């Protein structure tokens, strides 16, 4: 079991730049989730996929955020025109049907 | 609205004692609940789950109790060890969705 893999682990970018994160879920898992976590807070739901279909998006997910899972395997989360408020840990999780989520170790984004 | 909260932000216990971490949830339609442990720099790690048709579930050194009447969830850790030091989150899943709502978290400190 290789677990959920996220890359990069850390990303520092300047305000206004675009960033893209990648998540590789556990291979047989059909559901994939993106969460955002700020210091001292619990993870906040952003969006989730069942296979390649994006089934739900949070109101937190502004137009600058887009997520894809083109072949139902890995997923990417892109943030355009980053703002300082986007600084957070971005967590990816996967699950098989209704079984518990398995999280990766996240990508920590710092916007300067 | 949907929210999952925790009563205590920090809990300190002596090594070897039992720990009890509490959580209140607001959505009476939630049918599935999970406890996660998060260590610094890592993603949340699954501990134990419980469905709404149960009121107690036991794992290795951990027990989860669910009181649907007062919408309360607790995690009991027996014989707390230094390796149990972490932040603990409860999460619930509203019925009919696959979205998990996390609380703020409780930091557990184990004193030697």
Coordinates of C-alpha atoms in Angstrom, one line a residue:
Chain A
X1 CA 0.0 0.0 0.0
X2 CA 1.8 3.1 -1.2
X3 CA -0.8 5.4 0.3
X4 CA -1.9 8.8 -1.1
X5 CA 0.9 10.8 -2.6
X6 CA 1.0 14.5 -3.0
X7 CA 3.4 16.7 -4.9
X8 CA 5.1 19.0 -4.2
X9 CA 5.3 18.9 -0.4
X10 CA 6.0 22.6 -0.3
X11 CA 5.4 25.4 -2.7
X12 CA 6.3 29.1 -2.2
X13 CA 4.9 31.5 -4.8
X14 CA 4.5 35.1 -5.3
X15 CA 1.1 36.7 -5.2
X16 CA -0.6 36.6 -8.6
X17 CA 1.2 33.5 -9.9
X18 CA -0.6 30.3 -10.8
X19 CA 0.2 27.0 -9.0
X20 CA -0.7 23.4 -9.6
X21 CA -0.7 20.5 -7.2
X22 CA -0.9 16.9 -8.0
X23 CA -2.5 14.0 -6.0
X24 CA -2.0 10.3 -6.7
X25 CA -4.6 8.3 -4.8
X26 CA -4.5 4.7 -3.6
X27 CA -4.8 2.8 -6.9
X28 CA -8.2 1.1 -6.4
X29 CA -9.9 4.1 -4.8
X30 CA -12.7 5.6 -6.9
X31 CA -13.3 8.7 -4.8
X32 CA -10.9 11.5 -4.5
X33 CA -11.2 14.6 -2.3
X34 CA -9.5 17.9 -1.9
X35 CA -9.4 19.7 1.5
X36 CA -7.7 22.9 2.7
X37 CA -6.4 23.3 6.2
X38 CA -5.1 26.4 7.9
X39 CA -3.1 26.5 11.1
X40 CA -5.1 25.4 14.1
X41 CA -8.2 24.5 12.1
X42 CA -9.7 21.3 10.8
X43 CA -9.7 20.4 7.1
X44 CA -12.2 22.3 5.0
X45 CA -13.9 20.5 2.2
X46 CA -13.2 21.9 -1.3
X47 CA -14.3 19.3 -3.8
X48 CA -14.6 15.6 -4.5
X49 CA -14.6 13.3 -7.5
X50 CA -16.1 9.9 -8.1
X51 CA -13.9 8.4 -10.8
X52 CA -13.5 11.3 -13.3
X53 CA -16.7 13.1 -12.4
X54 CA -16.5 16.1 -10.1
X55 CA -19.6 15.7 -8.0
X56 CA -19.5 18.5 -5.5
X57 CA -17.7 21.8 -5.0
X58 CA -17.7 23.9 -1.9
X59 CA -18.7 27.5 -1.9
X60 CA -15.1 28.1 -0.7
X61 CA -13.9 27.1 -4.1
X62 CA -13.7 30.4 -6.0
X63 CA -13.4 30.7 -9.8
X64 CA -9.6 30.9 -9.3
X65 CA -9.6 27.2 -8.2
X66 CA -10.0 24.4 -10.6
X67 CA -9.6 20.6 -10.0
X68 CA -9.5 17.8 -12.5
X69 CA -9.3 14.1 -12.5
X70 CA -9.1 13.4 -16.2
X71 CA -8.7 9.6 -16.2
X72 CA -10.2 8.8 -12.9
X73 CA -6.8 8.3 -11.4
X74 CA -4.5 11.2 -10.4
X75 CA -5.9 14.6 -9.8
X76 CA -4.6 18.2 -10.1
X77 CA -5.7 21.3 -8.2
X78 CA -4.8 24.6 -9.8
X79 CA -5.0 28.0 -8.2
X80 CA -4.8 31.0 -10.5
X81 CA -3.7 34.4 -9.5
X82 CA -2.8 33.3 -6.0
X83 CA -3.6 35.6 -3.1
X84 CA -2.0 35.6 0.4
X85 CA -5.2 34.2 1.8
X86 CA -4.6 31.0 -0.3
X87 CA -1.7 30.1 2.0
X88 CA -2.6 26.8 3.6
X89 CA -2.1 23.1 3.6
X90 CA -3.9 21.5 0.7
X91 CA -4.8 17.9 1.5
X92 CA -5.9 15.2 -0.8
X93 CA -7.7 12.1 0.3
X94 CA -9.1 9.0 -1.4
X95 CA -11.6 6.3 -0.6
X96 CA -13.2 3.2 -2.0
X97 CA -16.9 3.9 -2.2
X98 CA -18.2 4.7 1.3
X99 CA -15.1 3.6 3.2
X100 CA -13.1 6.1 5.3
X101 CA -10.9 8.7 3.7
X102 CA -7.2 8.1 3.5
X103 CA -5.2 11.3 3.4
X104 CA -1.9 12.2 1.9
X105 CA 0.6 14.4 3.8
X106 CA -0.5 17.5 1.9
X107 CA 1.1 20.3 -0.1
X108 CA 1.9 23.4 2.0
X109 CA 1.4 26.6 0.0
X110 CA 2.9 29.9 1.0
X111 CA 2.0 32.9 -1.0
X112 CA 4.3 35.9 -0.5
Chain B
X1 CA -25.6 25.0 9.0
X2 CA -23.4 22.0 9.1
X3 CA -20.7 22.1 11.7
X4 CA -18.7 19.8 13.9
X5 CA -17.2 21.2 17.0
X6 CA -15.0 20.1 19.8
X7 CA -15.4 21.1 23.5
X8 CA -11.7 21.3 24.5
X9 CA -8.9 22.7 22.4
X10 CA -6.2 21.1 24.5
X11 CA -6.2 18.1 26.7
X12 CA -3.2 17.1 28.9
X13 CA -3.1 13.6 30.4
X14 CA -0.5 11.6 32.3
X15 CA 1.1 8.7 30.5
X16 CA -0.8 5.5 31.3
X17 CA -4.0 7.3 32.0
X18 CA -7.1 7.1 29.9
X19 CA -8.0 10.0 27.6
X20 CA -11.4 11.2 26.5
X21 CA -11.8 13.6 23.7
X22 CA -15.3 15.0 23.0
X23 CA -17.0 16.3 19.9
X24 CA -20.4 17.8 19.2
X25 CA -22.0 17.7 15.8
X26 CA -25.0 19.7 14.6
X27 CA -26.4 17.8 11.7
X28 CA -28.9 15.3 13.0
X29 CA -29.0 13.8 9.5
X30 CA -25.4 12.7 9.7
X31 CA -25.1 8.9 9.5
X32 CA -21.4 8.2 9.7
X33 CA -18.6 9.5 12.0
X34 CA -14.9 9.2 11.9
X35 CA -12.0 10.1 14.3
X36 CA -8.7 11.1 12.8
X37 CA -5.3 11.7 14.4
X38 CA -3.0 14.3 12.9
X39 CA 0.7 14.6 13.8
X40 CA 2.7 17.7 12.9
X41 CA 3.5 17.9 9.2
X42 CA 1.4 14.9 8.3
X43 CA -2.1 14.4 6.9
X44 CA -4.9 13.1 9.1
X45 CA -4.7 9.4 9.9
X46 CA -7.8 7.3 10.3
X47 CA -8.4 5.9 13.8
X48 CA -11.9 4.5 14.1
X49 CA -15.3 5.1 12.6
X50 CA -18.9 4.4 13.7
X51 CA -22.2 4.4 11.9
X52 CA -25.4 6.0 13.2
X53 CA -27.0 2.7 13.9
X54 CA -24.4 1.9 16.6
X55 CA -23.7 3.6 19.9
X56 CA -20.3 2.1 20.6
X57 CA -17.4 0.6 18.7
X58 CA -14.1 -0.6 20.0
X59 CA -10.7 -0.8 18.4
X60 CA -7.2 -1.4 19.6
X61 CA -6.9 0.8 22.8
X62 CA -9.6 3.1 21.3
X63 CA -13.4 3.3 21.8
X64 CA -15.8 5.6 20.1
X65 CA -19.2 6.4 21.7
X66 CA -22.0 8.0 19.8
X67 CA -25.0 9.6 21.5
X68 CA -27.4 10.6 18.8
X69 CA -29.9 12.1 21.3
X70 CA -27.5 14.9 22.2
X71 CA -25.5 14.7 19.0
X72 CA -22.3 13.9 20.9
X73 CA -19.3 11.8 19.9
X74 CA -16.4 10.8 22.1
X75 CA -13.1 9.1 21.6
X76 CA -11.6 7.1 24.5
X77 CA -7.9 6.1 24.4
X78 CA -6.9 3.6 27.0
X79 CA -3.4 3.7 28.6
X80 CA -2.4 6.8 26.8
X81 CA 1.2 6.7 25.4
X82 CA 3.6 9.4 24.3
X83 CA 3.0 8.4 20.7
X84 CA -0.7 9.4 21.1
X85 CA 0.3 13.1 21.3
X86 CA -1.3 14.7 18.3
X87 CA -4.3 16.7 17.2
X88 CA -7.6 14.7 17.0
X89 CA -10.4 15.5 14.7
X90 CA -13.9 14.2 14.5
X91 CA -15.7 14.3 11.2
X92 CA -19.2 13.6 10.2
X93 CA -20.9 12.7 6.9
X94 CA -24.4 14.0 6.3
X95 CA -26.7 11.4 5.0
X96 CA -27.0 11.3 1.3
X97 CA -23.7 13.0 0.7
X98 CA -20.1 11.9 0.5
X99 CA -18.7 15.1 2.0
X100 CA -17.0 14.9 5.4
X101 CA -17.2 17.8 7.7
X102 CA -14.3 18.3 10.2
X103 CA -14.2 20.0 13.5
X104 CA -11.5 22.3 14.7
X105 CA -9.5 19.6 16.6
X106 CA -8.3 18.8 20.1
X107 CA -4.6 18.7 20.9
X108 CA -3.7 15.8 23.1
X109 CA -0.5 16.2 25.2
X110 CA 0.8 13.2 27.0
X111 CA 2.8 14.0 30.1
X112 CA 5.6 11.7 31.1

